[in-house]
Coordinates of C-alpha atoms in Angstrom, one line a residue:
M17 CA 0.0 0.0 0.0
K18 CA 2.0 3.0 -1.3
H19 CA -0.4 5.5 0.2
V20 CA -0.1 4.1 3.8
K21 CA 3.1 4.7 5.7
Y22 CA 2.5 2.7 9.0
G23 CA 0.5 2.4 12.2
Q24 CA 1.7 4.6 15.0
C25 CA 1.0 4.3 18.7
V26 CA -0.9 7.4 20.0
K27 CA 0.8 6.9 23.4
C28 CA 4.5 6.2 22.8
G29 CA 4.8 7.0 19.1
R30 CA 6.3 3.6 18.1
T31 CA 5.5 2.6 14.5
Y32 CA 4.5 -0.7 13.0
S33 CA 4.3 -2.0 9.4
A34 CA 0.6 -1.8 8.2
A35 CA 0.0 -5.6 8.2
P36 CA -3.7 -6.7 7.8
D37 CA -3.8 -8.2 11.3
L38 CA -2.3 -5.1 13.0
T39 CA -3.6 -4.6 16.6
T40 CA -2.3 -2.6 19.5
C41 CA 1.2 -1.3 20.5
E42 CA 3.4 -3.3 22.9
C43 CA 2.8 -0.5 25.4
G44 CA -0.9 -1.1 25.2
G45 CA -1.6 2.0 23.2
I46 CA -4.0 2.1 20.3
L47 CA -2.5 2.7 16.8
D48 CA -3.3 5.4 14.3
I49 CA -3.0 4.7 10.6
V50 CA -0.6 7.3 9.0
Y51 CA -0.9 8.1 5.3
D52 CA 1.4 9.6 2.7
Y53 CA -0.7 12.6 1.9
E54 CA 1.6 14.0 -0.8
Y55 CA 1.3 10.7 -2.7
I56 CA -2.5 10.7 -2.2
K57 CA -2.7 14.2 -3.7
T58 CA -1.2 12.8 -6.9
R59 CA -3.9 10.1 -7.1
L60 CA -7.1 11.7 -5.9
T61 CA -8.8 15.0 -6.9
K62 CA -12.3 16.3 -6.4
E63 CA -13.0 16.0 -10.1
K64 CA -11.9 12.4 -10.2
L65 CA -14.0 11.6 -7.2
A66 CA -17.1 13.4 -8.6
A67 CA -16.8 11.2 -11.8
R68 CA -17.0 7.9 -9.9
Q69 CA -20.1 5.8 -10.2
E70 CA -19.4 3.9 -7.0
R71 CA -21.9 5.0 -4.3
S72 CA -20.5 3.4 -1.2
M73 CA -17.7 3.9 1.3
W74 CA -15.3 2.3 -1.2
R75 CA -15.4 5.4 -3.4
Y76 CA -12.7 6.8 -1.1
R77 CA -10.2 4.0 -1.7
E78 CA -7.2 6.4 -1.9
L79 CA -7.9 7.4 1.7
L80 CA -8.5 3.9 3.0
P81 CA -5.9 1.4 4.2
I82 CA -6.6 -1.3 1.7
A83 CA -4.5 -2.9 -1.0
D84 CA -5.1 -2.1 -4.7
S85 CA -6.1 -5.7 -5.2
T86 CA -8.7 -5.7 -2.4
K87 CA -12.2 -5.9 -3.7
P88 CA -15.1 -3.9 -2.2
T89 CA -17.2 -6.0 0.2
S90 CA -20.5 -7.4 -1.0
L91 CA -23.0 -5.3 0.8
R92 CA -23.5 -1.6 -0.1
V93 CA -22.1 0.2 2.9
G94 CA -22.1 4.0 3.1
W95 CA -23.3 6.9 1.0
S96 CA -26.3 7.3 3.3
P97 CA -28.5 10.3 2.8
L98 CA -27.7 13.8 4.3
Y99 CA -31.0 15.7 4.7
E100 CA -31.2 19.4 5.2
E101 CA -33.9 20.0 7.8
P102 CA -35.0 23.7 7.7
R103 CA -38.1 23.1 9.9
L104 CA -36.1 21.5 12.7
A105 CA -33.4 24.1 12.3
E106 CA -36.1 26.8 12.9
I107 CA -37.4 25.0 15.9
L108 CA -33.9 24.8 17.5
G109 CA -32.9 28.3 16.4
L110 CA -30.1 27.3 14.1
K111 CA -29.0 28.9 10.8
R112 CA -28.8 25.5 9.0
L113 CA -29.1 21.9 10.1
W114 CA -28.5 18.6 8.3
V115 CA -29.2 15.1 9.5
K116 CA -27.0 12.2 8.3
D117 CA -29.1 9.1 8.5
D118 CA -26.6 6.3 8.8
G119 CA -29.4 3.9 10.0
Q120 CA -29.9 3.2 6.3
N121 CA -26.8 1.1 6.0
P122 CA -27.3 -2.6 5.3
T123 CA -27.6 -3.8 9.0
A124 CA -29.1 -0.4 10.0
S125 CA -26.2 1.3 11.7
L126 CA -23.0 3.3 11.2
K127 CA -21.0 0.3 12.5
D128 CA -21.4 -1.3 9.0
R129 CA -18.5 1.0 7.9
A130 CA -16.1 -0.5 10.5
S131 CA -17.3 -4.1 9.9
A132 CA -16.9 -3.8 6.1
M133 CA -13.3 -2.6 6.7
A134 CA -12.8 -5.5 9.1
V135 CA -14.0 -8.0 6.5
A136 CA -11.8 -6.5 3.8
K137 CA -8.7 -6.7 6.1
A138 CA -9.6 -10.2 7.3
Q139 CA -9.7 -11.3 3.7
E140 CA -6.3 -9.7 3.1
A141 CA -5.0 -11.6 6.1
G142 CA -6.5 -14.9 4.8
A143 CA -8.7 -15.3 7.9
Q144 CA -11.9 -17.4 7.8
V145 CA -13.3 -16.4 11.2
I146 CA -13.9 -13.0 12.7
A147 CA -15.0 -12.2 16.3
C148 CA -15.9 -9.2 18.4
S149 CA -17.7 -8.1 21.5
S150 CA -20.5 -5.5 21.2
T151 CA -23.4 -3.9 22.8
G152 CA -25.3 -4.9 19.7
N153 CA -24.7 -2.8 16.5
A154 CA -21.1 -3.7 15.9
A155 CA -22.1 -7.3 16.4
S156 CA -25.0 -7.3 13.9
S157 CA -23.0 -5.3 11.4
L158 CA -20.1 -7.8 11.6
A159 CA -22.4 -10.8 11.3
G160 CA -24.1 -9.4 8.2
N161 CA -21.0 -8.2 6.4
A162 CA -19.1 -11.4 7.2
A163 CA -22.1 -13.6 6.1
A164 CA -22.1 -11.8 2.7
A165 CA -18.4 -12.6 2.4
G166 CA -18.7 -16.2 3.4
L167 CA -16.8 -15.8 6.7
A168 CA -17.8 -17.3 10.1
T169 CA -18.4 -15.1 13.1
Y170 CA -18.3 -15.5 16.9
I171 CA -20.1 -12.6 18.7
F172 CA -20.1 -11.8 22.4
V173 CA -22.9 -9.4 23.7
P174 CA -24.0 -8.4 27.2
S175 CA -27.3 -10.1 28.1
R176 CA -29.0 -6.6 28.1
A177 CA -28.6 -6.3 24.3
P178 CA -32.0 -5.6 22.6
K179 CA -33.7 -8.6 21.1
G180 CA -33.9 -7.0 17.7
K181 CA -30.1 -6.9 17.5
V182 CA -29.7 -10.4 18.7
A183 CA -32.3 -11.5 16.2
Q184 CA -30.1 -10.0 13.4
L185 CA -27.1 -11.9 14.7
M186 CA -28.9 -15.2 14.8
T187 CA -30.4 -14.6 11.3
F188 CA -27.0 -13.9 9.9
G189 CA -25.7 -17.2 11.2
A190 CA -23.4 -16.0 13.9
T191 CA -22.4 -18.0 16.9
V192 CA -23.7 -15.7 19.6
V193 CA -22.6 -15.7 23.3
S194 CA -24.8 -13.7 25.6
V195 CA -22.7 -12.8 28.6
Q196 CA -24.4 -12.3 31.9
G197 CA -22.5 -9.2 32.9
S198 CA -21.4 -5.7 31.8
Y199 CA -19.9 -4.7 28.5
E200 CA -16.5 -4.7 30.2
E201 CA -16.9 -8.3 31.2
T202 CA -18.2 -9.2 27.7
F203 CA -15.1 -7.6 26.1
E204 CA -12.8 -9.5 28.4
L205 CA -14.3 -12.8 27.5
S206 CA -14.2 -12.1 23.8
K207 CA -10.5 -11.1 24.1
Q208 CA -9.7 -14.3 25.8
A209 CA -11.5 -16.3 23.2
I210 CA -9.9 -14.5 20.3
D211 CA -6.4 -15.0 21.8
R212 CA -7.1 -18.7 22.4
W213 CA -8.4 -19.5 18.9
G214 CA -6.6 -16.9 16.8
W215 CA -9.7 -15.4 15.2
Y216 CA -9.5 -12.1 13.3
N217 CA -10.2 -9.4 15.9
R218 CA -12.9 -6.9 15.0
N219 CA -12.9 -5.2 18.4
A220 CA -12.7 -1.4 17.5
A221 CA -10.3 -0.4 20.2
I222 CA -7.9 -3.2 19.3
N223 CA -8.0 -3.1 15.5
P224 CA -6.8 0.3 14.2
Y225 CA -8.4 -0.2 10.8
L226 CA -11.9 0.1 12.1
S227 CA -11.7 3.8 12.8
E228 CA -10.6 4.1 9.1
G229 CA -13.9 2.5 8.1
K230 CA -15.9 4.8 10.4
K231 CA -14.2 7.9 9.1
T232 CA -15.9 7.5 5.8
V233 CA -19.0 9.0 7.4
S234 CA -17.2 12.4 7.6
L235 CA -15.8 12.0 4.0
E236 CA -19.3 11.6 2.8
I237 CA -20.7 14.5 4.8
M238 CA -18.1 16.8 3.4
E239 CA -18.6 15.7 -0.2
Q240 CA -22.4 15.9 0.2
L241 CA -21.9 19.5 1.5
G242 CA -19.8 20.4 -1.5
W243 CA -16.7 20.4 0.6
Q244 CA -18.0 23.3 2.7
A245 CA -17.4 22.5 6.4
P246 CA -20.3 23.2 8.9
D247 CA -19.5 24.8 12.2
Y248 CA -20.3 21.7 14.2
I249 CA -20.8 17.9 13.7
A250 CA -22.6 16.2 16.5
I251 CA -22.4 12.4 17.2
S252 CA -23.2 10.0 20.0
V253 CA -20.2 8.6 21.8
G254 CA -19.7 5.2 23.6
D255 CA -16.3 3.6 23.4
G256 CA -14.9 6.5 21.5
C257 CA -14.1 4.8 18.2
T258 CA -16.7 6.6 16.1
I259 CA -15.9 10.1 17.1
A260 CA -12.2 9.3 16.7
G261 CA -12.9 8.0 13.2
L262 CA -15.0 11.0 12.3
W263 CA -12.2 13.4 13.3
K264 CA -9.6 11.3 11.4
G265 CA -11.6 11.6 8.2
L266 CA -11.9 15.4 8.6
K267 CA -8.1 15.7 9.2
D268 CA -7.4 13.6 6.1
L269 CA -9.5 15.8 3.9
Y270 CA -7.8 18.9 5.4
A271 CA -4.4 17.4 4.8
I272 CA -5.0 16.8 1.1
G273 CA -6.7 20.3 0.6
F274 CA -10.3 19.1 0.0
I275 CA -11.6 21.3 2.9
D276 CA -10.1 24.6 4.1
R277 CA -11.3 24.5 7.7
L278 CA -12.2 21.9 10.3
P279 CA -15.6 21.7 12.1
R280 CA -15.8 21.5 15.8
L281 CA -17.1 18.2 17.2
I282 CA -20.0 17.8 19.6
S283 CA -19.5 14.7 21.8
A284 CA -22.9 13.6 23.1
Q285 CA -23.1 11.0 25.8
A286 CA -25.8 9.6 28.0
A287 CA -25.8 11.3 31.4
G288 CA -25.9 7.8 33.0
C289 CA -22.7 6.7 31.3
C290 CA -20.4 9.6 30.2
P291 CA -16.8 8.8 31.3
L292 CA -15.2 10.5 28.3
N293 CA -17.2 13.8 28.5
R294 CA -16.7 13.8 32.3
A295 CA -12.9 13.7 31.7
I296 CA -13.1 16.7 29.3
E297 CA -15.3 18.6 31.7
T298 CA -13.2 18.0 34.8
G299 CA -9.8 18.0 33.2
E300 CA -9.0 14.8 35.0
D301 CA -8.2 11.3 33.7
W302 CA -11.3 9.3 32.6
R303 CA -12.7 6.9 35.2
P304 CA -15.1 4.0 34.7
M305 CA -18.8 4.6 35.2
E306 CA -21.8 2.4 35.5
E307 CA -23.7 1.6 32.3
N308 CA -26.9 3.3 33.4
T309 CA -28.8 4.3 30.3
L310 CA -31.4 2.8 27.9
A311 CA -29.1 3.9 25.0
D312 CA -27.5 0.5 24.9
S313 CA -25.2 1.1 22.0
I314 CA -23.3 3.8 23.8
A315 CA -23.6 2.3 27.3
V316 CA -19.8 1.8 27.7
G317 CA -18.6 2.4 31.2
V318 CA -15.0 1.5 30.3
P319 CA -14.3 3.1 26.9
R320 CA -11.6 1.2 25.0
N321 CA -10.8 4.0 22.6
A322 CA -10.5 6.8 25.1
D323 CA -7.1 8.2 24.0
K324 CA -8.2 8.8 20.4
A325 CA -11.7 10.1 21.4
L326 CA -10.4 12.6 23.9
M327 CA -7.7 13.7 21.4
A328 CA -10.5 14.3 18.8
I329 CA -12.6 16.4 21.1
R330 CA -9.7 18.5 22.3
E331 CA -8.1 19.0 18.9
S332 CA -11.4 20.1 17.4
N333 CA -12.0 22.5 20.3
G334 CA -15.2 20.4 20.6
L335 CA -18.2 20.6 22.9
T336 CA -19.4 18.0 25.3
V337 CA -23.0 17.5 26.3
N338 CA -24.6 14.8 28.5
V339 CA -28.3 14.1 28.0
S340 CA -30.8 12.1 30.1
D341 CA -32.7 9.2 28.8
E342 CA -35.8 11.4 28.8
E343 CA -34.0 13.9 26.6
I344 CA -32.9 11.1 24.3
M345 CA -36.4 9.8 23.8
A346 CA -37.8 13.3 23.3
A347 CA -35.2 13.8 20.6
Q348 CA -36.2 10.5 19.0
K349 CA -39.8 11.8 18.7
L350 CA -38.7 15.2 17.5
L351 CA -36.6 13.8 14.7
G352 CA -39.4 11.5 13.7
R353 CA -42.1 14.2 13.7
T354 CA -40.1 16.9 11.9
C355 CA -37.7 14.9 9.7
G356 CA -39.3 11.4 9.2
V357 CA -36.1 9.9 10.5
F358 CA -36.4 7.0 13.0
G359 CA -33.3 6.6 15.1
E360 CA -32.6 4.2 18.0
P361 CA -31.9 5.9 21.4
A362 CA -28.1 5.8 20.9
G363 CA -28.5 6.9 17.3
V364 CA -30.4 10.1 18.3
T365 CA -28.2 11.1 21.2
G366 CA -26.3 13.5 19.0
A367 CA -29.5 15.2 18.1
A368 CA -30.5 15.3 21.8
G369 CA -27.2 17.0 22.5
V370 CA -27.7 19.6 19.8
K371 CA -31.2 20.4 21.1
K372 CA -29.8 20.8 24.7
L373 CA -26.9 23.0 23.5
C374 CA -29.4 25.2 21.5
E375 CA -31.7 25.6 24.5
A376 CA -28.7 26.6 26.7
G377 CA -27.6 29.2 24.1
V378 CA -24.2 27.5 23.5
I379 CA -24.9 27.1 19.8
G380 CA -27.5 29.1 17.9
K381 CA -28.8 31.3 15.1
N382 CA -25.6 31.9 13.3
D383 CA -24.4 28.3 13.4
T384 CA -24.5 25.4 11.0
V385 CA -24.7 21.9 12.3
V386 CA -24.7 18.3 11.0
S387 CA -26.2 15.7 13.4
V388 CA -25.3 12.1 12.7
V389 CA -28.0 9.5 13.4
T390 CA -25.9 6.3 14.0
G391 CA -28.6 3.6 14.1
N392 CA -32.1 2.9 13.1
G393 CA -35.0 2.9 15.5
L394 CA -36.2 -0.6 14.5
K395 CA -33.2 -1.8 16.5
D396 CA -35.0 -1.1 19.7
V397 CA -38.8 -0.8 19.2
A398 CA -39.5 -1.6 22.9
N399 CA -38.2 1.7 24.1
A400 CA -39.9 3.6 21.3
I401 CA -43.2 2.1 22.2
K402 CA -42.7 3.0 25.9
S403 CA -41.9 6.6 24.9
C404 CA -44.7 7.1 22.3
G405 CA -47.4 4.9 23.7
E406 CA -49.7 2.3 22.2
P407 CA -52.0 3.0 19.2
I408 CA -55.7 3.4 19.4
S409 CA -57.3 0.0 19.5
I410 CA -61.0 -0.3 18.8
P411 CA -63.5 -2.4 16.9
S412 CA -64.5 -1.3 13.4
D413 CA -67.2 1.2 14.7
M414 CA -67.4 4.9 13.9
D415 CA -69.0 5.8 17.2
R416 CA -66.1 4.1 19.0
L417 CA -63.7 6.0 16.8
L418 CA -65.3 9.3 17.7
S419 CA -65.2 8.4 21.4
A420 CA -61.6 7.5 21.2
F421 CA -60.7 10.8 19.5
A422 CA -62.6 12.7 22.1
E423 CA -60.9 10.9 25.0
R424 CA -57.5 11.8 23.5
H425 CA -58.5 15.3 22.6
I426 CA -57.9 14.7 18.9
A427 CA -59.6 17.4 16.8
V428 CA -60.3 16.4 13.2
D429 CA -61.3 19.1 10.7

């Protein structure tokens, strides 16, 4: 890979050859993939990119750590829609607002981007089995992308994982281990199993290539905005890999001259599990927290990608915001009723954060914002029903319909 220099530890700076099965540094630090930007500039231009028919994350091959001979994965991952939402912008008091609906990926979450990269690198490594631990979305995305490529998967999830996500895993043919414990305990068991049997490791904080897959969401946002950077990009944060990838993509584009300024990031976490935001806000080292939120996909009390995530927030002069479960579910309804976008609780946490920052006057009428919805609401219908309530249920009788409307104060013209 002429465009890739090496993997470099974010803690000690040690470098490693960019082999397909690259993991962490000997010091325990996470690696960052370093590119030869001058070489990339000779291979990629805005005009060349615009002429491409490929509408997936693989349209950005020159900015991805894959060999020239590596074929795109089978499922169409990426190029999700970016909707401008003037009505919601007006409600929130923003100049302009866009919603990036990454719940439209094949297994209905942004995690497909990381899993597609994991499958590509596993194939480069000649692996036949991939494994990971997950709160749900990474698991289902890996199982789906691996199934399409003919690879076997072993998936470890905490027992609290929503049934919709577990159903995806089973349908995709994964061997699923439901761990009776926290995500931290789930991660540790997956690590032991991977080490014992030598499976390809898809765990995001171990495998440095996964952030490179996730960064494609920011490459798409910038291209869809005509390379004009917004003031802010808001995203939900759990283990830190997604916000780190988002920032990496923006820095890549800045380094090759595709954008002339960098947006500020908004790190949105659930108030019941916000160890990364708490570290930023207090100026102290991050400390573990309980996983006390219904937003299961970001309920990570021991974030495995803390170094990169904290670096991204600080380098971007970013904002942190912690939202309650009630604020998350209110944002889910607001997005649905104003934008027609149905996000799962973790998927709309970024939008909940934007709403809270607008109400506090931190961002406002002169600002432009992109909010990334990271997962589809059908992943967790139980909480959506709890929040929105049950439908009207009556026999086929007009009098009963009129009574039901009157009881609910529904006025029909």
